[in-house]
CSV table of C-alpha atoms and ligand atoms in Angstrom, one decimal:
chain,number,residue,atom,x,y,z
A,1,MET,CA,4.5,-8.4,-20.1
A,2,ARG,CA,2.1,-6.6,-17.7
A,3,LEU,CA,3.6,-5.3,-14.5
A,4,LEU,CA,2.1,-3.9,-11.4
A,5,ILE,CA,4.4,-2.0,-9.0
A,6,ALA,CA,3.3,-1.4,-5.4
A,7,LEU,CA,5.3,1.4,-3.8
A,8,GLY,CA,5.9,1.4,0.0
A,9,GLY,CA,5.9,4.4,2.4
A,10,ASN,CA,9.6,5.2,1.8
A,11,ALA,CA,9.0,5.9,-1.9
A,12,ILE,CA,7.3,9.2,-0.9
A,13,LYS,CA,8.5,10.0,2.6
A,14,GLN,CA,11.5,8.8,4.5
A,15,ALA,CA,10.9,7.9,8.2
A,16,HIS,CA,13.2,10.7,9.5
A,17,GLU,CA,11.7,13.5,7.4
A,18,GLU,CA,9.0,16.0,8.4
A,19,GLY,CA,7.2,15.5,5.2
A,20,ASN,CA,7.2,19.0,3.6
A,21,THR,CA,6.3,19.3,-0.1
A,22,ALA,CA,9.9,19.7,-1.3
A,23,GLU,CA,11.0,16.5,0.5
A,24,GLN,CA,8.2,14.5,-0.8
A,25,PHE,CA,8.8,15.6,-4.4
A,26,THR,CA,12.5,14.7,-4.0
A,27,ASN,CA,11.5,11.2,-2.9
A,28,CYS,CA,9.0,10.9,-5.7
A,29,ARG,CA,11.7,11.9,-8.2
A,30,VAL,CA,14.0,9.1,-6.9
A,31,THR,CA,11.2,6.7,-7.3
A,32,THR,CA,9.9,7.7,-10.7
A,33,ARG,CA,13.4,7.9,-12.1
A,34,LEU,CA,13.6,4.2,-11.4
A,35,ILE,CA,10.2,3.6,-12.9
A,36,ALA,CA,11.2,5.6,-16.0
A,37,GLU,CA,14.1,3.2,-16.4
A,38,ILE,CA,11.6,0.3,-16.4
A,39,VAL,CA,9.4,2.2,-18.9
A,40,LYS,CA,12.4,2.7,-21.2
A,41,LYS,CA,12.8,-1.1,-21.5
A,42,MET,CA,9.1,-1.8,-22.2
A,43,GLY,CA,8.0,-3.0,-25.7
A,44,PRO,CA,4.8,-1.8,-27.5
A,45,ASP,CA,2.7,-4.6,-25.9
A,46,ASP,CA,4.1,-4.2,-22.4
A,47,ARG,CA,1.9,-2.5,-19.8
A,48,LEU,CA,2.7,-0.9,-16.4
A,49,ALA,CA,0.4,0.2,-13.5
A,50,ILE,CA,1.4,1.7,-10.1
A,51,THR,CA,-0.1,1.7,-6.7
A,52,HIS,CA,1.3,3.3,-3.5
A,53,GLY,CA,0.8,3.6,0.3
A,54,ASN,CA,-0.4,6.7,2.1
A,55,GLY,CA,0.3,6.0,5.8
A,56,PRO,CA,2.5,9.0,6.6
A,57,GLN,CA,0.4,11.4,4.5
A,58,ALA,CA,-3.0,10.2,5.9
A,59,GLY,CA,-1.4,10.3,9.4
A,60,ASN,CA,-0.3,13.9,8.9
A,61,LEU,CA,-3.7,15.0,7.6
A,62,LEU,CA,-5.4,13.4,10.7
A,63,VAL,CA,-3.0,15.4,12.9
A,64,GLN,CA,-3.9,18.6,11.0
A,65,GLN,CA,-7.6,17.9,11.4
A,66,GLU,CA,-7.2,17.2,15.1
A,67,MET,CA,-5.4,20.5,15.6
A,68,GLY,CA,-7.7,22.6,13.4
A,69,LYS,CA,-11.0,21.1,14.5
A,70,GLU,CA,-12.2,24.2,16.3
A,71,LYS,CA,-12.2,26.0,13.0
A,72,ILE,CA,-12.7,23.4,10.3
A,73,PRO,CA,-14.5,20.1,10.8
A,74,ALA,CA,-12.5,16.9,10.4
A,75,GLN,CA,-13.2,14.9,7.3
A,76,THR,CA,-14.1,11.2,7.4
A,77,MET,CA,-11.4,8.5,6.8
A,78,ASP,CA,-12.7,7.7,3.2
A,79,VAL,CA,-12.4,11.4,2.3
A,80,VAL,CA,-8.9,11.5,3.9
A,81,GLY,CA,-8.1,8.5,1.7
A,82,ALA,CA,-9.3,10.3,-1.4
A,83,MET,CA,-7.3,13.5,-0.4
A,84,THR,CA,-4.1,11.5,-0.2
A,85,GLN,CA,-4.7,9.7,-3.4
A,86,GLY,CA,-4.9,13.1,-5.1
A,87,GLN,CA,-1.8,14.4,-3.3
A,88,ILE,CA,0.4,11.4,-4.0
A,89,GLY,CA,-1.0,10.6,-7.4
A,90,TYR,CA,-0.3,14.2,-8.5
A,91,MET,CA,3.3,14.1,-7.3
A,92,LEU,CA,4.0,10.7,-8.9
A,93,GLN,CA,2.3,11.5,-12.2
A,94,GLN,CA,4.1,14.8,-12.6
A,95,THR,CA,7.6,13.5,-11.7
A,96,LEU,CA,7.2,10.4,-13.9
A,97,MET,CA,5.9,12.5,-16.8
A,98,ASN,CA,8.9,14.8,-16.5
A,99,TYR,CA,11.3,11.9,-16.8
A,100,LEU,CA,9.3,10.5,-19.8
A,101,VAL,CA,9.4,13.9,-21.5
A,102,ASP,CA,13.2,14.0,-21.0
A,103,MET,CA,13.5,10.5,-22.5
A,104,GLY,CA,11.4,11.6,-25.5
A,105,THR,CA,8.7,9.1,-24.6
A,106,THR,CA,5.0,10.0,-25.1
A,107,VAL,CA,3.4,7.3,-22.9
A,108,PRO,CA,0.5,9.0,-21.1
A,109,VAL,CA,0.4,8.8,-17.2
A,110,CYS,CA,-2.8,9.2,-15.2
A,111,ALA,CA,-3.6,9.0,-11.5
A,112,VAL,CA,-7.2,7.8,-10.7
A,113,VAL,CA,-9.3,8.5,-7.6
A,114,ASN,CA,-10.2,4.9,-6.9
A,115,GLN,CA,-12.7,3.1,-4.6
A,116,VAL,CA,-12.2,-0.4,-3.3
A,117,LEU,CA,-15.1,-2.5,-2.2
A,118,VAL,CA,-15.1,-4.1,1.3
A,119,ASN,CA,-17.6,-6.4,3.0
A,120,LYS,CA,-19.9,-5.1,5.7
A,121,ASP,CA,-19.5,-8.4,7.5
A,122,ASP,CA,-15.7,-8.2,7.6
A,123,PRO,CA,-14.6,-9.2,11.2
A,124,GLU,CA,-12.6,-5.9,11.4
A,125,PHE,CA,-15.9,-4.0,11.7
A,126,PHE,CA,-17.0,-5.7,14.9
A,127,GLY,CA,-16.4,-5.1,18.6
A,128,ASP,CA,-12.9,-3.8,19.1
A,129,MET,CA,-11.3,-5.9,16.3
A,130,ALA,CA,-10.2,-2.8,14.3
A,131,SER,CA,-6.4,-3.3,13.9
A,132,LYS,CA,-5.0,-0.4,11.9
A,133,PRO,CA,-3.5,2.4,14.0
A,134,VAL,CA,-3.8,5.9,12.5
A,135,GLY,CA,-2.8,9.4,13.4
A,136,ASN,CA,-1.2,10.7,16.6
A,137,PHE,CA,0.1,8.8,19.6
A,138,PHE,CA,-1.5,9.7,22.9
A,139,THR,CA,-0.8,9.3,26.6
A,140,GLU,CA,-3.4,7.2,28.5
A,141,GLU,CA,-5.0,10.4,29.8
A,142,GLU,CA,-5.2,11.9,26.3
A,143,ALA,CA,-6.6,8.6,24.9
A,144,LYS,CA,-9.4,8.6,27.5
A,145,GLN,CA,-10.2,12.2,26.5
A,146,LEU,CA,-10.3,11.3,22.8
A,147,LYS,CA,-12.7,8.5,23.6
A,148,ARG,CA,-14.9,10.9,25.6
A,149,ASP,CA,-14.9,13.4,22.6
A,150,HIS,CA,-15.5,10.6,20.1
A,151,PRO,CA,-17.3,7.7,21.8
A,152,GLU,CA,-17.5,5.9,18.3
A,153,TYR,CA,-13.6,5.7,18.1
A,154,ILE,CA,-11.7,2.6,19.0
A,155,VAL,CA,-8.6,3.7,20.9
A,156,LYS,CA,-5.9,1.1,21.7
A,157,LYS,CA,-2.6,0.8,23.4
A,158,VAL,CA,-0.4,-0.1,20.5
A,159,LYS,CA,3.1,-0.1,22.0
A,160,PRO,CA,4.1,-2.0,25.2
A,161,ASN,CA,6.0,0.9,26.8
A,162,GLY,CA,6.8,4.6,26.4
A,163,GLU,CA,4.9,7.8,27.3
A,164,LYS,CA,2.6,8.0,24.3
A,165,THR,CA,1.5,4.5,23.5
A,166,TRP,CA,-2.2,4.9,22.6
A,167,ARG,CA,-3.6,5.4,19.2
A,168,ARG,CA,-6.9,5.5,17.4
A,169,THR,CA,-7.4,2.2,15.4
A,170,VAL,CA,-9.7,1.8,12.5
A,171,PRO,CA,-10.9,-1.4,10.7
A,172,SER,CA,-8.6,-2.8,8.0
A,173,PRO,CA,-11.1,-4.9,6.0
A,174,ASP,CA,-10.0,-7.3,3.3
A,175,PRO,CA,-10.4,-5.7,-0.2
A,176,ILE,CA,-13.0,-7.6,-2.3
A,177,SER,CA,-12.7,-5.8,-5.6
A,178,ASN,CA,-11.7,-2.6,-7.4
A,179,VAL,CA,-14.7,-0.4,-8.1
A,180,GLU,CA,-13.3,1.5,-11.1
A,181,ALA,CA,-11.9,-1.8,-12.5
A,182,GLU,CA,-13.5,-1.5,-16.0
A,183,ALA,CA,-12.3,2.1,-16.5
A,184,ILE,CA,-8.8,1.2,-15.3
A,185,LYS,CA,-8.6,-1.9,-17.4
A,186,ARG,CA,-9.6,0.1,-20.6
A,187,MET,CA,-7.0,2.8,-19.8
A,188,VAL,CA,-4.2,0.2,-19.2
A,189,ASP,CA,-5.2,-1.7,-22.4
A,190,ALA,CA,-4.9,1.5,-24.3
A,191,GLY,CA,-1.3,1.9,-23.1
A,192,ILE,CA,-1.8,4.5,-20.3
A,193,ILE,CA,0.4,4.1,-17.2
A,194,VAL,CA,-2.3,4.2,-14.5
A,195,ILE,CA,-1.6,5.1,-10.8
A,196,ALA,CA,-4.5,3.8,-8.8
A,197,SER,CA,-5.7,2.1,-5.6
A,198,GLY,CA,-3.5,4.5,-3.6
A,199,GLY,CA,-3.4,3.9,0.1
A,200,GLY,CA,-5.3,0.7,-0.4
A,201,GLY,CA,-8.1,2.5,-2.2
A,202,ILE,CA,-11.0,4.5,-0.8
A,203,PRO,CA,-12.9,1.9,1.3
A,204,VAL,CA,-16.6,1.7,0.2
A,205,MET,CA,-19.5,-0.7,0.8
A,206,CYS,CA,-22.3,-1.5,-1.7
A,207,ASP,CA,-26.0,-1.8,-0.8
A,208,ALA,CA,-28.5,-4.3,-2.3
A,209,ARG,CA,-29.3,-1.8,-5.1
A,210,GLY,CA,-25.7,-1.4,-6.1
A,211,ARG,CA,-25.1,2.0,-4.6
A,212,TYR,CA,-21.7,2.8,-3.0
A,213,ALA,CA,-20.9,4.7,0.2
A,214,GLY,CA,-17.6,5.3,2.0
A,215,VAL,CA,-16.7,3.7,5.3
A,216,GLU,CA,-14.3,4.6,8.2
A,217,ALA,CA,-11.5,2.2,7.4
A,218,VAL,CA,-8.1,1.8,5.9
A,219,ILE,CA,-7.4,-1.1,3.5
A,220,ASP,CA,-3.9,-2.6,3.3
A,221,LYS,CA,-2.2,-1.2,0.2
A,222,ASP,CA,-0.5,-4.5,-0.8
A,223,LEU,CA,-3.7,-6.6,-0.6
A,224,ALA,CA,-5.6,-3.9,-2.5
A,225,GLY,CA,-2.7,-3.7,-5.0
A,226,GLU,CA,-3.1,-7.4,-5.7
A,227,ARG,CA,-6.8,-6.8,-6.7
A,228,PHE,CA,-5.5,-4.0,-8.9
A,229,ALA,CA,-3.0,-6.5,-10.5
A,230,GLU,CA,-5.9,-8.8,-11.3
A,231,VAL,CA,-7.8,-6.0,-13.0
A,232,ILE,CA,-5.0,-5.2,-15.4
A,233,ASN,CA,-4.3,-8.9,-15.9
A,234,ALA,CA,-0.7,-8.5,-14.6
A,235,ASP,CA,2.0,-11.2,-15.2
A,236,GLU,CA,4.2,-9.7,-12.5
A,237,PHE,CA,3.7,-8.0,-9.2
A,238,LEU,CA,6.6,-6.0,-7.9
A,239,VAL,CA,6.4,-4.9,-4.2
A,240,LEU,CA,8.9,-2.2,-3.4
A,241,THR,CA,9.6,-1.6,0.2
A,242,ASP,CA,12.6,-0.8,2.5
A,243,VAL,CA,14.2,-4.3,2.6
A,244,GLU,CA,16.1,-5.9,-0.3
A,245,VAL,CA,14.9,-9.4,0.6
A,246,VAL,CA,12.4,-11.1,2.8
A,247,LYS,CA,13.9,-12.9,5.8
A,248,LEU,CA,13.2,-16.2,7.6
A,249,ASP,CA,13.4,-15.9,11.4
A,250,TYR,CA,13.2,-12.1,10.9
A,251,GLY,CA,15.1,-10.2,13.7
A,252,LYS,CA,16.5,-13.4,15.3
A,253,PRO,CA,20.2,-14.3,15.4
A,254,GLU,CA,19.5,-17.2,12.9
A,255,GLU,CA,17.8,-14.8,10.4
A,256,LYS,CA,18.2,-15.9,6.8
A,257,PRO,CA,17.5,-14.2,3.4
A,258,ILE,CA,15.0,-15.8,1.1
A,259,PHE,CA,15.9,-15.2,-2.6
A,260,LYS,CA,13.4,-17.6,-4.0
A,261,MET,CA,10.3,-19.4,-2.7
A,262,THR,CA,7.5,-21.4,-4.2
A,263,LEU,CA,3.9,-20.7,-3.5
A,264,ALA,CA,3.8,-23.7,-1.2
A,265,GLU,CA,6.8,-22.5,0.8
A,266,ALA,CA,5.4,-19.0,1.0
A,267,LYS,CA,2.3,-20.4,2.6
A,268,LYS,CA,4.2,-22.6,4.9
A,269,TYR,CA,6.5,-19.8,6.2
A,270,SER,CA,3.4,-17.5,6.5
A,271,ASP,CA,1.7,-20.0,8.7
A,272,GLN,CA,4.8,-20.4,10.7
A,273,GLY,CA,4.7,-16.6,11.4
A,274,HIS,CA,7.9,-15.5,9.7
A,275,PHE,CA,6.3,-12.4,8.2
A,276,LEU,CA,5.0,-9.8,10.7
A,277,ALA,CA,1.4,-8.7,10.7
A,278,GLY,CA,0.8,-5.2,9.4
A,279,SER,CA,4.2,-5.1,7.5
A,280,MET,CA,5.7,-8.1,5.6
A,281,GLY,CA,2.7,-10.4,6.4
A,282,PRO,CA,0.2,-8.7,4.1
A,283,LYS,CA,2.9,-8.3,1.3
A,284,VAL,CA,3.5,-12.1,1.3
A,285,ARG,CA,-0.2,-12.8,1.5
A,286,ALA,CA,-0.8,-10.5,-1.4
A,287,CYS,CA,1.9,-12.3,-3.4
A,288,ILE,CA,0.3,-15.7,-2.5
A,289,ARG,CA,-3.1,-14.4,-3.7
A,290,PHE,CA,-1.6,-13.1,-6.9
A,291,LEU,CA,0.0,-16.4,-7.8
A,292,GLU,CA,-3.1,-18.4,-6.9
A,293,TRP,CA,-5.2,-16.1,-9.1
A,294,GLY,CA,-2.9,-16.8,-12.1
A,295,GLY,CA,0.0,-14.3,-11.8
A,296,LYS,CA,3.4,-15.6,-13.0
A,297,ARG,CA,5.9,-14.1,-10.6
A,298,ALA,CA,5.8,-11.9,-7.5
A,299,VAL,CA,8.9,-10.0,-6.3
A,300,ILE,CA,9.5,-8.2,-3.0
A,301,THR,CA,12.6,-6.0,-2.8
A,302,SER,CA,13.7,-2.5,-1.9
A,303,LEU,CA,13.1,0.6,-4.1
A,304,ASP,CA,16.7,1.0,-5.1
A,305,LYS,CA,16.9,-2.6,-6.3
A,306,ALA,CA,13.8,-2.5,-8.4
A,307,VAL,CA,15.5,-2.8,-11.8
A,308,ALA,CA,18.1,-5.4,-10.6
A,309,ALA,CA,15.3,-7.5,-9.1
A,310,LEU,CA,13.2,-7.5,-12.3
A,311,ALA,CA,16.3,-8.8,-14.0
A,312,GLY,CA,16.5,-11.6,-11.5
A,313,GLU,CA,19.6,-10.4,-9.8
A,314,THR,CA,18.2,-9.8,-6.3
A,315,GLY,CA,15.0,-9.6,-4.2
A,316,THR,CA,12.7,-12.3,-3.0
A,317,HIS,CA,11.1,-14.1,-6.0
A,318,ILE,CA,7.9,-16.0,-5.4
A,319,VAL,CA,6.8,-18.4,-8.1
A,320,ARG,CA,4.2,-21.1,-8.5
A,321,ASN,CA,6.5,-24.1,-8.9
A,322,GLU,CA,10.1,-25.0,-8.5
A,323,VAL,CA,10.9,-25.2,-12.2
A,324,GLU,CA,9.7,-21.7,-13.1
B,1,LIG,P1,5.9,-0.4,3.3
B,1,LIG,O1,5.7,1.0,3.7
B,1,LIG,O2,6.9,-0.6,2.2
B,1,LIG,O3,4.6,-1.2,3.2
B,1,LIG,P2,6.3,-1.9,5.9
B,1,LIG,O4,7.0,-1.3,7.0
B,1,LIG,O5,4.8,-2.1,5.9
B,1,LIG,O6,6.7,-1.1,4.6
B,1,LIG,O7,7.0,-3.3,5.6
B,1,LIG,C1,8.4,-3.5,5.5
B,1,LIG,C2,8.9,-3.9,6.8
B,1,LIG,O8,8.5,-5.3,7.1
B,1,LIG,C3,10.4,-4.0,6.9
B,1,LIG,O9,11.1,-2.8,7.1
B,1,LIG,C4,10.6,-4.9,8.1
B,1,LIG,O10,10.8,-4.2,9.3
B,1,LIG,C5,9.3,-5.7,8.2
B,1,LIG,N1,9.4,-7.1,8.2
B,1,LIG,C6,8.5,-7.9,8.9
B,1,LIG,N2,8.8,-9.2,8.8
B,1,LIG,C7,9.8,-9.3,7.9
B,1,LIG,C8,10.6,-10.4,7.3
B,1,LIG,N3,10.2,-11.7,7.6
B,1,LIG,N4,11.6,-10.1,6.5
B,1,LIG,C9,11.9,-8.8,6.2
B,1,LIG,N5,11.2,-7.7,6.7
B,1,LIG,C10,10.2,-8.0,7.6
B,2,LIG,MG1,3.1,-1.4,4.8
């Protein structure tokens, strides 16, 4: 069995926390202790790979850059992506290794700085289509100033009311492929637990001569995670977030949990708008893609239910056909 786990924001930083180093390590330990339990159950031919989000960490870096810009120039979004892959990859690999050492297991763990290819014709790059809010919230006045300072920025009102409702938004293009695919595949085949495609991967474009360059964008980590799952030939795709099951009629009085859905049902519910854009929407879309590509099972659940969900006891299971 080959498994790819996608970790949500709460695996590294809880919403109410300030995000200091100790807090983030504590969260990573909770996460990797669960992953170590999964590793413990793995046989010699089983393989595991991990991806993770970077929203809170990238957001904090952008705030630091904004505040320190008189002294140190701000880095571009692709570089910020690379910085957070290093930061989070380090914390996850160290805490996971420590649990494996305690268990007497010698499986190697390695975080990879990883680029993901996007298409220069993606609609997100045109006009004011950019949909992913990043960094600080601003008042309308501050938003206008930001736009004067950076005419190239797209600044949008992202909340209907409140004092600070404006944010910079960047393109969130669809991931086409994982650039380090061959290296990652060889590592996973060799039995290494690879942490890659962090924060959706570093977004890059490729020119006609096959040369890569970074772009100012943020790729959805679940959609990029699905490309990573293809690279390692995963059978299962486990998406760990902050809800135990996906809901129909989410947030409405008639809300209902979904424990199992077929690919056809997942598509139908997606089209009906049950899964919100920017959160559950891309997770379900990633699961649909995974099954259409050839994956056997996709599961969405909360971090603390990871082991129970893999055993079939809870979570939302998405399968190709009813009989599976
Ligand atoms: P992550 O950091 O794990 O990617 P997100 O916030 O992006 O987390 O996605 C999880 C959130 O999706 C849930 O906390 C919930 O608010 C939201 N959500 C949207 N639609 C649904 C739905 N149909 N069922 C359950 N949760 C949903
Ligand atoms: Mg998310």
